[in-house]
Amino acid sequence: MLRLGCALLAAVSLPGADLASFQLPAKTAFPASMPRYPNAWFYVEAALAANYADAVKLVRSNLRSAMRLREYYGPFSNPEGCDSDFRLEHLQPWEDNRHRALQHSHAFHMRYYHSSLEAAKLHEVTMEGKRYYRVAASAHYEVEHTNPNHADVEICPICGLTGEYATLQGNLVEIAHDPLGLELLLTGRIRGEVVRFDDWEQREVGSVLSLRRRFTVGTHVFGGMSEGRNTLRIGIVTLER
Ligand SMILES: [Zn+2]
Ligand SMILES: [Zn+2]
């Protein structure tokens, strides 16, 4: 049984919703170059958008401004089959005199997947009589891109196989980087600590909860690692009027 964390389970807008009710598509619906099943899913009430392109734009633009995400434009060195790539660099500098060669700051990195869903007509879903557009994303937290140790330092107390992840076996990205990225996306925290930009202002990086200014936001977290979903946790974000 996975420990999901109470904070992640707050603010549920569809009481009693289980993973099956979100009717997630199989991994085969996505490009074969996508290594991991998307761990963040946005369900946008259809009434909020004129069409699918509008719903995609709503998710991307609102989250970009809420978390001050920087969009990277292709060609990407490692696109992993995505439609677009968003990042934040230089977060939570890890300084440790015992491991100076391994020191690093962190990156939040998220790839969106929507054109493959649309092509397979899997971009719309009806739940409890209400229609939603959905956008998939793969979010993770890792050693920042300019550091020679990018992306893995297993002993890092922030992004490594440490703390609650120390006893897990498997691919570091699937069992630690992915759930950490999901935690930041949903709560603005990493391992329960609020993440702040590393400047004089120390402003909070934020999360999907910042979208509550404009929408009714629901968040759900389920266990992954089954049925081809090769990521530790699956997060669902519902955006409604
Ligand atoms: Zn990355
Ligand atoms: Zn780290």
Coordinates of C-alpha atoms and ligand atoms in Angstrom, one line a residue:
M1 CA 0.0 0.0 0.0
L2 CA 1.4 3.4 -1.0
R3 CA 1.5 6.2 1.5
L4 CA -0.1 9.0 -0.5
G5 CA 0.0 11.8 2.0
C6 CA -3.1 13.5 3.4
A7 CA -2.2 16.9 1.9
L8 CA -2.4 15.5 -1.6
L9 CA -5.8 14.1 -1.0
A10 CA -7.5 17.3 0.1
A11 CA -9.8 19.3 -2.1
V12 CA -11.7 16.5 -3.9
S13 CA -14.5 17.8 -6.1
L14 CA -15.9 14.4 -7.1
P15 CA -16.5 12.6 -3.8
G16 CA -15.9 8.9 -4.0
A17 CA -14.2 9.2 -7.4
D18 CA -11.9 6.2 -8.1
L19 CA -9.2 5.9 -10.7
A20 CA -11.5 3.8 -13.0
S21 CA -14.1 6.7 -13.2
F22 CA -11.5 8.8 -15.0
Q23 CA -11.3 6.3 -17.8
L24 CA -7.6 6.8 -18.4
P25 CA -6.3 5.6 -21.8
A26 CA -3.7 2.9 -22.2
K27 CA 0.0 3.9 -22.6
T28 CA -0.2 2.6 -26.2
A29 CA -2.4 5.7 -27.1
F30 CA 0.8 7.8 -26.8
P31 CA 3.9 7.9 -29.0
A32 CA 6.3 4.9 -28.3
S33 CA 9.0 7.5 -27.6
M34 CA 7.2 8.5 -24.4
P35 CA 9.1 6.6 -21.7
R36 CA 6.7 6.9 -18.8
Y37 CA 2.9 7.0 -18.4
P38 CA 1.7 10.6 -17.8
N39 CA 1.4 11.2 -14.1
A40 CA -0.6 14.4 -14.2
W41 CA -4.0 14.6 -15.9
F42 CA -6.1 17.7 -16.3
Y43 CA -9.8 17.3 -16.7
V44 CA -11.4 20.6 -17.9
E45 CA -15.2 20.9 -17.7
A46 CA -16.2 21.3 -21.3
A47 CA -18.3 24.3 -20.5
L48 CA -15.1 26.2 -19.8
A49 CA -13.7 25.9 -23.3
A50 CA -15.0 26.4 -26.8
N51 CA -13.1 23.4 -28.1
Y52 CA -10.2 21.1 -27.3
A53 CA -7.5 23.5 -28.5
D54 CA -9.1 26.1 -26.2
A55 CA -9.0 23.6 -23.2
V56 CA -5.3 22.9 -23.9
K57 CA -4.6 26.6 -24.0
L58 CA -6.5 27.1 -20.7
V59 CA -4.4 24.5 -18.9
R60 CA -1.1 25.6 -20.3
S61 CA -1.5 29.3 -20.0
N62 CA -3.1 29.3 -16.5
L63 CA -0.5 26.9 -15.0
R64 CA 2.4 28.8 -16.8
S65 CA 1.4 32.0 -15.1
A66 CA 0.5 30.4 -11.7
M67 CA 3.9 28.7 -11.4
R68 CA 5.9 31.1 -13.6
L69 CA 6.9 28.2 -15.8
R70 CA 9.3 28.8 -18.6
E71 CA 8.3 27.2 -21.9
Y72 CA 11.1 25.6 -24.0
Y73 CA 10.6 25.5 -27.7
G74 CA 11.9 22.6 -29.9
P75 CA 13.8 21.0 -31.3
F76 CA 14.4 19.4 -28.0
S77 CA 17.4 17.2 -27.3
N78 CA 15.1 14.8 -25.5
P79 CA 11.4 15.4 -26.5
E80 CA 10.0 12.0 -25.3
G81 CA 7.2 12.4 -27.7
C82 CA 5.7 15.5 -26.1
D83 CA 3.8 18.5 -27.5
S84 CA 5.5 21.0 -25.3
D85 CA 8.1 21.3 -22.5
F86 CA 7.9 23.6 -19.4
R87 CA 10.6 24.0 -16.8
L88 CA 11.7 25.8 -13.7
E89 CA 15.4 25.7 -12.9
H90 CA 17.6 26.6 -9.8
L91 CA 15.2 25.5 -7.2
Q92 CA 16.1 24.3 -3.7
P93 CA 19.9 24.4 -3.9
W94 CA 21.4 21.4 -2.1
E95 CA 24.7 22.3 -0.4
D96 CA 26.6 19.7 1.5
N97 CA 30.3 19.9 2.3
R98 CA 30.6 16.2 2.5
H99 CA 29.4 15.8 -1.2
R100 CA 30.7 18.9 -2.9
A101 CA 31.1 17.2 -6.3
L102 CA 27.5 16.1 -6.2
Q103 CA 25.9 19.4 -5.1
H104 CA 23.1 20.8 -7.3
S105 CA 20.0 22.8 -7.5
H106 CA 16.8 21.3 -8.9
A107 CA 14.5 21.5 -11.8
F108 CA 10.7 21.0 -12.1
H109 CA 10.2 19.7 -15.6
M110 CA 6.8 19.0 -17.3
R111 CA 5.9 17.7 -20.7
Y112 CA 2.4 18.0 -22.1
Y113 CA 0.7 15.3 -24.3
H114 CA -2.5 16.2 -26.1
S115 CA -2.2 15.8 -29.9
S116 CA -1.9 12.0 -29.5
L117 CA -5.1 12.0 -27.3
E118 CA -6.9 14.1 -29.9
A119 CA -5.8 11.9 -32.8
A120 CA -7.1 8.8 -31.0
K121 CA -10.3 10.7 -30.0
L122 CA -9.4 10.1 -26.4
H123 CA -9.4 13.8 -25.5
E124 CA -13.0 13.9 -24.3
V125 CA -14.6 11.9 -21.5
T126 CA -18.0 12.0 -19.8
M127 CA -18.2 11.4 -16.1
E128 CA -21.4 11.4 -14.1
G129 CA -23.2 13.0 -17.1
K130 CA -20.7 15.9 -17.4
R131 CA -18.3 16.2 -20.3
Y132 CA -14.6 17.0 -19.9
Y133 CA -11.7 17.7 -22.1
R134 CA -8.5 16.2 -20.8
V135 CA -4.8 17.0 -21.2
A136 CA -2.0 14.7 -20.1
A137 CA 1.3 15.7 -18.6
S138 CA 4.4 14.1 -17.3
A139 CA 5.9 16.1 -14.4
H140 CA 9.1 15.3 -12.5
Y141 CA 11.7 16.9 -10.2
E142 CA 15.4 16.3 -10.7
V143 CA 18.9 17.6 -10.7
E144 CA 18.8 20.8 -12.8
H145 CA 19.7 20.6 -16.5
T146 CA 22.9 22.6 -16.4
N147 CA 24.5 20.6 -13.6
P148 CA 27.0 17.9 -14.8
N149 CA 25.2 15.4 -12.5
H150 CA 21.8 15.9 -14.3
A151 CA 19.5 14.2 -13.8
D152 CA 20.2 11.6 -11.1
V153 CA 21.9 11.9 -7.7
E154 CA 20.5 9.1 -5.7
I155 CA 21.8 10.2 -2.3
C156 CA 20.3 13.7 -2.6
P157 CA 17.9 14.3 0.4
I158 CA 15.7 16.4 -2.0
C159 CA 15.5 14.5 -5.3
G160 CA 17.1 11.2 -4.4
L161 CA 16.1 7.7 -3.2
T162 CA 15.9 9.0 0.3
G163 CA 13.3 9.5 3.0
E164 CA 10.0 7.9 2.1
Y165 CA 11.4 6.7 -1.2
A166 CA 14.5 5.1 0.3
T167 CA 13.1 1.6 0.5
L168 CA 11.5 1.6 -3.0
Q169 CA 13.0 -0.5 -5.8
G170 CA 13.0 0.4 -9.5
N171 CA 13.7 3.2 -11.9
L172 CA 14.7 6.5 -10.1
V173 CA 12.5 8.6 -12.3
E174 CA 9.4 6.4 -12.0
I175 CA 9.6 5.9 -8.2
A176 CA 11.0 9.3 -7.0
H177 CA 11.4 12.1 -9.6
D178 CA 7.9 11.6 -10.9
P179 CA 6.1 11.5 -7.6
L180 CA 8.1 14.5 -6.4
G181 CA 7.2 16.5 -9.5
L182 CA 3.6 15.6 -9.0
E183 CA 3.7 16.7 -5.3
L184 CA 5.1 20.1 -6.4
L185 CA 2.5 20.4 -9.2
L186 CA -0.4 19.6 -6.8
T187 CA 0.7 21.2 -3.6
G188 CA 3.6 23.5 -4.2
R189 CA 5.7 21.4 -1.8
I190 CA 8.6 18.9 -2.1
R191 CA 8.6 16.3 0.7
G192 CA 6.1 18.4 2.5
E193 CA 8.3 21.6 2.4
V194 CA 7.0 24.7 0.6
V195 CA 9.3 25.3 -2.5
R196 CA 10.3 29.0 -3.1
F197 CA 12.2 30.7 -5.8
D198 CA 15.8 31.2 -4.8
D199 CA 15.9 35.0 -4.9
W200 CA 15.5 37.9 -2.5
E201 CA 11.7 37.7 -2.5
Q202 CA 11.5 33.9 -1.8
R203 CA 8.1 33.8 -3.5
E204 CA 6.4 30.4 -3.4
V205 CA 6.6 28.5 -6.6
G206 CA 2.9 27.6 -6.4
S207 CA 0.9 24.8 -7.7
V208 CA -2.5 24.0 -9.4
L209 CA -4.1 25.3 -6.2
S210 CA -3.3 28.8 -7.4
L211 CA -5.9 28.2 -10.1
R212 CA -8.6 28.3 -7.5
R213 CA -8.7 32.0 -8.1
R214 CA -10.5 31.3 -11.4
F215 CA -11.8 27.7 -11.2
T216 CA -13.1 25.1 -8.9
V217 CA -10.0 22.9 -8.6
G218 CA -10.2 19.3 -7.5
T219 CA -7.1 17.1 -6.9
H220 CA -6.9 13.3 -6.6
V221 CA -3.9 11.0 -6.2
F222 CA -3.9 7.3 -7.0
G223 CA -1.3 4.6 -7.0
G224 CA 0.3 3.8 -10.3
M225 CA 2.6 1.0 -11.3
S226 CA -0.1 -1.1 -12.7
E227 CA -1.7 -1.7 -16.2
G228 CA 1.3 -0.2 -18.0
R229 CA 1.2 2.9 -15.8
N230 CA 4.9 2.9 -15.0
T231 CA 5.0 5.8 -12.6
L232 CA 4.5 5.6 -8.8
R233 CA 1.5 7.9 -8.5
I234 CA -1.2 9.3 -10.8
G235 CA -2.6 12.7 -10.1
I236 CA -5.8 14.0 -11.5
V237 CA -6.7 17.7 -11.5
T238 CA -10.3 18.7 -12.3
L239 CA -11.0 22.3 -13.4
E240 CA -14.7 23.2 -13.2
R241 CA -16.7 26.4 -13.0
Ligands
ZN1 ZN 13.6 16.2 -17.1
ZN2 ZN 18.7 16.6 -5.8

